[in-house]
Amino acid sequence: MTALSTKHLLGIKDLKPEDIHLILDTAQSFKEVINRPIKKVPSLRDITIANLFFENSTRTKLSFELAEKRLSADVVNFAASSSSVKKGETLIDTVNNILAMKVDMVVMRHPNPGAAVFLSKHIDAKIVNAGDGAHEHPTQALLDAFSIREKLGNIKGKKIAIIGDILHSRVALSNIFCLQKLGAEVMVCGPTTLMPKYITSLGVKVEHNLRKALEWCDVANMLRIQLERQDIKYFPSLREYTMLFGLNKEILDSLSKKIVIMHPGPINRGVEITSDVADSDQSIILEQVENGVAVRMAVLFLLAGRG
Ligand code: CP
């Protein structure tokens, strides 16, 4: 297989396992490229990409922009906070105006679930979902899978625990789809109030005891509490959350085996994870960030039909 089965990357749910393997294998080649003294290749020299960010981002925005530049694409950046969206312009009008400037691909982060799907039905350009509300964050799941494969050699048969605010997390949903398609066993762990009601229908194990989840898994992916998406109180206090679900060095060192620690960022140090765990030799958090560039290069390259 040398081409993706989809025109857009809207979510992991739409991908076949072969698509994911193709993206990860292509990313492996790009990882080699970005570690060379000359990190740039001419693969997308004739392509213009617009990065539309309607919601804050550090890692994803910088990573896409770097991936596009490493592939020699022309890049335009749009931040809703400093745009005519503030004057009432709609999503479709905003995007159509950008496309009138002859843009080939759109990378979009938006606070509303389904925004990328909506856009794909209304415009001709190829769309990459860079996170849509609490729905999906496909490139995060792909870079997480790449990082696990790189660290453990394989994903099939591995046990991955996703711990924290599952209810509000697009990273959790995309990771569940991705890891299951690659043959991993997935567990989610967190307070009952932060579990979606449909969670068992996804075929994951559900655990509410942090230690049991950590003893079970090979990899723990620690998620941030997304206070900005919480309109009501889901737990009494952050202090209580940390006491029950925060990962610290004492717990980590008391486990019967060495597990791999991941976090998509941004980290709330001292809440879901302590600094000594985040910065420990068991953590691959910065490797995830490095791999994000190679994975996004692979996604853009393949969607452009250059595979
Ligand atoms: N992991 C992630 O999506 O981080 P940003 O919100 O900073 O892009």
Coordinates of C-alpha atoms and ligand atoms in Angstrom, one line a residue:
M1 CA 0.0 0.0 0.0
T2 CA 1.5 3.4 -1.0
A3 CA -1.6 5.7 -0.8
L4 CA -4.1 6.5 1.9
S5 CA -7.6 5.3 1.5
T6 CA -9.0 8.7 2.6
K7 CA -8.9 12.2 0.9
H8 CA -8.8 14.0 4.3
L9 CA -7.6 13.2 7.8
L10 CA -10.7 13.9 9.9
G11 CA -10.3 11.2 12.5
I12 CA -8.7 7.9 13.3
K13 CA -12.1 6.3 13.2
D14 CA -12.1 6.6 9.4
L15 CA -8.7 5.1 8.9
K16 CA -7.9 1.4 8.1
P17 CA -5.1 -0.3 10.0
E18 CA -3.1 -0.3 6.7
D19 CA -3.5 3.5 6.5
I20 CA -2.0 3.9 10.0
H21 CA 0.9 1.5 9.2
L22 CA 1.6 3.5 6.1
I23 CA 1.7 6.8 8.0
L24 CA 3.9 5.3 10.7
D25 CA 6.3 3.8 8.2
T26 CA 6.5 7.0 6.2
A27 CA 7.1 9.0 9.4
Q28 CA 10.0 6.7 10.1
S29 CA 11.7 7.9 6.9
F30 CA 10.9 11.5 7.7
K31 CA 12.4 11.1 11.2
E32 CA 15.6 10.2 9.6
V33 CA 15.3 13.3 7.3
I34 CA 14.7 15.7 10.2
N35 CA 17.8 14.4 12.0
R36 CA 20.1 15.1 9.1
P37 CA 22.2 18.3 9.0
I38 CA 20.0 19.5 6.1
K39 CA 16.5 18.9 7.4
K40 CA 14.5 20.0 4.3
V41 CA 13.2 18.0 1.3
P42 CA 11.4 19.4 -1.8
S43 CA 8.4 17.0 -1.6
L44 CA 5.6 19.6 -1.3
R45 CA 7.3 22.5 -3.1
D46 CA 4.2 23.2 -5.2
I47 CA 1.7 23.0 -2.4
T48 CA 0.2 25.8 -0.3
I49 CA -1.1 24.9 3.2
A50 CA -3.2 27.1 5.5
N51 CA -3.0 26.5 9.3
L52 CA -6.3 27.7 10.8
F53 CA -6.3 27.7 14.5
F54 CA -9.6 28.7 16.1
E55 CA -8.4 27.4 19.5
N56 CA -5.1 27.8 21.4
S57 CA -2.2 25.5 20.6
T58 CA 1.5 25.3 21.2
R59 CA 2.7 21.8 20.1
T60 CA 0.3 21.1 17.3
K61 CA 0.6 24.5 15.6
L62 CA 4.4 24.6 15.7
S63 CA 4.7 21.0 14.8
F64 CA 2.5 21.3 11.7
E65 CA 4.2 24.5 10.6
L66 CA 7.6 22.9 11.0
A67 CA 6.5 19.8 9.1
E68 CA 5.2 21.9 6.3
K69 CA 8.4 23.9 6.1
R70 CA 10.6 20.8 6.2
L71 CA 8.6 19.6 3.2
S72 CA 9.1 22.9 1.4
A73 CA 5.4 23.8 1.2
D74 CA 4.2 27.4 1.2
V75 CA 2.6 28.1 4.5
V76 CA 0.0 30.7 5.7
N77 CA -1.1 30.9 9.3
F78 CA -4.4 32.1 10.7
A79 CA -5.3 32.7 14.3
A80 CA -9.0 33.3 15.0
S81 CA -8.2 35.6 17.9
S82 CA -6.6 38.2 15.6
S83 CA -8.9 37.7 12.5
S84 CA -12.2 38.9 11.1
V85 CA -13.9 36.0 13.0
K86 CA -14.0 38.6 15.8
K87 CA -16.2 40.7 13.5
G88 CA -18.7 37.9 13.0
E89 CA -17.3 36.2 9.9
T90 CA -18.5 32.5 9.6
L91 CA -16.2 29.5 9.4
I92 CA -17.2 28.8 5.8
D93 CA -16.7 32.4 4.7
T94 CA -13.4 32.5 6.5
V95 CA -12.2 29.3 4.8
N96 CA -13.6 30.2 1.3
N97 CA -11.7 33.5 1.5
I98 CA -8.5 31.7 2.3
L99 CA -9.1 29.2 -0.5
A100 CA -9.7 32.0 -3.0
M101 CA -6.0 32.7 -2.4
K102 CA -5.3 29.2 -4.0
V103 CA -4.7 27.1 -0.9
D104 CA -4.4 23.3 -1.4
M105 CA -4.6 21.9 2.1
V106 CA -6.2 23.2 5.3
V107 CA -5.0 22.2 8.8
M108 CA -7.6 23.2 11.3
R109 CA -8.1 23.2 15.0
H110 CA -11.5 24.2 16.2
P111 CA -13.4 24.1 19.6
N112 CA -16.5 22.5 18.0
P113 CA -16.6 18.7 17.6
G114 CA -17.3 17.9 13.9
A115 CA -15.9 21.2 12.6
A116 CA -13.4 19.4 10.3
V117 CA -16.1 17.0 8.9
F118 CA -18.3 20.0 8.3
L119 CA -15.6 21.8 6.4
S120 CA -14.8 18.8 4.3
K121 CA -18.4 18.7 3.0
H122 CA -18.2 22.4 1.9
I123 CA -14.8 22.9 0.3
D124 CA -12.5 21.1 -2.2
A125 CA -9.2 21.4 -0.3
K126 CA -7.8 18.5 1.7
I127 CA -8.5 18.9 5.4
V128 CA -6.4 17.8 8.3
N129 CA -8.1 17.8 11.7
A130 CA -5.7 19.3 14.2
G131 CA -8.2 18.7 17.1
D132 CA -12.0 19.4 17.1
G133 CA -13.4 20.0 20.5
A134 CA -13.6 16.8 22.6
H135 CA -14.0 14.7 19.5
E136 CA -10.7 13.6 17.7
H137 CA -7.1 14.6 17.6
P138 CA -5.8 12.2 14.9
T139 CA -2.2 13.4 14.5
Q140 CA -1.7 13.2 18.3
A141 CA -2.8 9.6 18.3
L142 CA -0.6 8.8 15.4
L143 CA 2.5 10.4 17.0
D144 CA 1.6 8.6 20.3
A145 CA 1.5 5.2 18.4
F146 CA 4.7 6.1 16.6
S147 CA 6.4 6.8 19.9
I148 CA 5.1 3.6 21.5
R149 CA 6.3 1.6 18.5
E150 CA 9.7 3.3 18.7
K151 CA 10.1 2.6 22.4
L152 CA 8.7 -0.9 22.6
G153 CA 9.3 -2.2 19.1
N154 CA 5.7 -3.2 18.5
I155 CA 2.1 -2.1 19.5
K156 CA 0.3 -5.4 18.9
G157 CA -0.5 -7.0 22.2
K158 CA 0.8 -4.1 24.3
K159 CA -1.3 -2.8 27.2
I160 CA -1.9 0.9 27.2
A161 CA -3.7 2.7 30.1
I162 CA -5.1 6.2 29.3
I163 CA -5.5 8.0 32.6
G164 CA -7.4 11.1 33.6
D165 CA -10.1 13.3 32.1
I166 CA -11.4 10.8 29.5
L167 CA -14.8 12.6 29.1
H168 CA -13.3 15.9 27.6
S169 CA -10.4 14.3 25.8
R170 CA -10.1 14.1 22.0
V171 CA -6.6 12.5 22.6
A172 CA -8.3 9.7 24.5
L173 CA -10.8 8.9 21.8
S174 CA -8.3 9.1 18.9
N175 CA -5.8 7.0 20.9
I176 CA -8.4 4.3 21.6
F177 CA -9.3 4.0 17.9
C178 CA -5.7 4.0 16.8
L179 CA -4.3 1.6 19.4
Q180 CA -7.1 -0.9 18.9
K181 CA -6.7 -0.8 15.1
L182 CA -3.0 -1.7 15.8
G183 CA -3.9 -4.6 18.1
A184 CA -3.2 -3.1 21.5
E185 CA -5.3 -3.6 24.6
V186 CA -6.6 -0.3 26.0
M187 CA -7.7 0.6 29.5
V188 CA -9.1 3.9 30.6
C189 CA -8.8 5.1 34.2
G190 CA -10.2 8.0 36.0
P191 CA -13.1 9.2 38.2
T192 CA -16.5 7.9 37.2
T193 CA -17.7 11.4 36.6
L194 CA -14.9 11.9 33.9
M195 CA -15.9 8.7 32.0
P196 CA -18.2 9.1 29.0
K197 CA -21.4 7.0 29.4
Y198 CA -20.6 5.1 26.1
I199 CA -17.1 4.2 27.1
T200 CA -17.7 0.4 27.4
S201 CA -19.1 0.3 23.9
L202 CA -15.6 1.2 22.6
G203 CA -14.3 -2.2 23.9
V204 CA -11.9 -0.8 26.4
K205 CA -11.3 -1.9 30.0
V206 CA -12.5 0.7 32.6
E207 CA -10.6 1.1 35.9
H208 CA -11.1 3.6 38.7
N209 CA -8.0 2.7 40.8
L210 CA -4.8 4.3 39.6
R211 CA -2.5 1.6 41.1
K212 CA -4.4 -1.2 39.5
A213 CA -4.2 0.5 36.1
L214 CA -0.5 1.1 36.4
E215 CA 0.2 -2.5 37.5
W216 CA -1.7 -3.7 34.4
C217 CA -0.2 -1.6 31.7
D218 CA 3.0 -1.4 29.7
V219 CA 2.4 2.3 28.9
A220 CA 0.5 5.0 30.9
N221 CA -0.7 8.0 28.9
M222 CA -1.5 10.7 31.5
L223 CA -4.1 13.2 30.5
R224 CA -4.6 16.8 31.7
I225 CA -7.8 17.8 33.5
Q226 CA -9.5 20.1 30.9
L227 CA -10.9 22.7 33.2
E228 CA -11.7 24.9 30.2
R229 CA -14.2 22.4 28.9
Q230 CA -15.9 21.7 32.2
D231 CA -19.0 23.7 32.8
I232 CA -19.8 22.0 36.1
K233 CA -17.7 20.5 38.9
Y234 CA -16.8 16.8 38.2
F235 CA -14.7 16.3 41.4
P236 CA -14.5 18.1 44.7
S237 CA -11.0 19.7 44.2
L238 CA -7.8 19.4 42.2
R239 CA -6.1 18.4 45.4
E240 CA -8.4 15.4 45.8
Y241 CA -8.0 14.5 42.1
T242 CA -4.2 14.5 42.5
M243 CA -4.4 12.4 45.7
L244 CA -6.4 9.7 43.8
F245 CA -5.3 9.9 40.2
G246 CA -2.0 11.9 40.2
L247 CA 1.1 10.0 39.3
N248 CA 4.1 10.6 41.5
K249 CA 7.6 9.0 41.8
E250 CA 6.7 7.0 44.9
I251 CA 3.9 5.2 43.1
L252 CA 6.0 4.8 39.9
D253 CA 8.9 3.3 41.8
S254 CA 6.7 0.9 43.8
L255 CA 5.3 -0.8 40.7
S256 CA 6.4 -4.4 39.9
K257 CA 7.8 -3.4 36.5
K258 CA 9.1 -0.3 34.7
I259 CA 6.4 1.2 32.6
V260 CA 6.6 3.9 29.9
I261 CA 5.1 7.3 30.8
M262 CA 3.5 9.5 28.1
H263 CA 1.6 12.8 28.2
P264 CA 0.2 14.8 25.2
G265 CA 0.8 18.2 26.8
P266 CA 0.3 20.7 28.0
I267 CA 1.2 19.3 31.4
N268 CA -0.2 20.5 34.7
R269 CA 2.8 19.7 36.8
G270 CA 1.8 18.5 40.2
V271 CA -1.8 17.8 39.2
E272 CA -1.9 14.7 36.9
I273 CA 1.8 14.1 37.0
T274 CA 4.7 15.3 39.2
S275 CA 7.8 16.9 37.7
D276 CA 10.1 14.1 38.8
V277 CA 7.9 11.6 36.8
A278 CA 7.5 13.9 33.8
D279 CA 11.3 14.4 33.6
S280 CA 12.3 10.8 34.5
D281 CA 14.0 8.3 32.3
Q282 CA 10.7 6.4 32.0
S283 CA 9.0 9.4 30.4
I284 CA 9.0 9.8 26.6
I285 CA 7.1 13.1 26.6
L286 CA 9.7 15.1 24.6
E287 CA 10.2 12.1 22.2
Q288 CA 6.4 12.4 21.5
V289 CA 6.9 16.1 20.6
E290 CA 9.9 15.3 18.3
N291 CA 8.0 12.5 16.6
G292 CA 5.1 14.8 16.0
V293 CA 7.0 16.6 13.3
A294 CA 7.9 13.4 11.4
V295 CA 4.3 12.1 11.7
R296 CA 2.8 15.3 10.5
M297 CA 5.2 15.4 7.6
A298 CA 4.0 11.9 6.7
V299 CA 0.3 12.8 6.9
L300 CA 0.8 15.9 4.7
F301 CA 3.0 14.0 2.2
L302 CA 0.6 11.1 1.8
L303 CA -2.6 13.3 1.6
A304 CA -0.9 15.3 -1.1
G305 CA -0.6 12.0 -3.0
R306 CA 3.2 11.9 -2.9
G307 CA 3.4 8.4 -1.4
Ligands
CP1 N1 -1.0 18.0 22.5 C1 -1.6 19.1 22.0 O1 -2.5 19.1 21.2 O2 -1.0 20.3 22.5 P1 -1.4 21.8 22.0 O3 -2.8 22.0 22.5 O4 -0.4 22.7 22.6 O5 -1.3 21.8 20.5

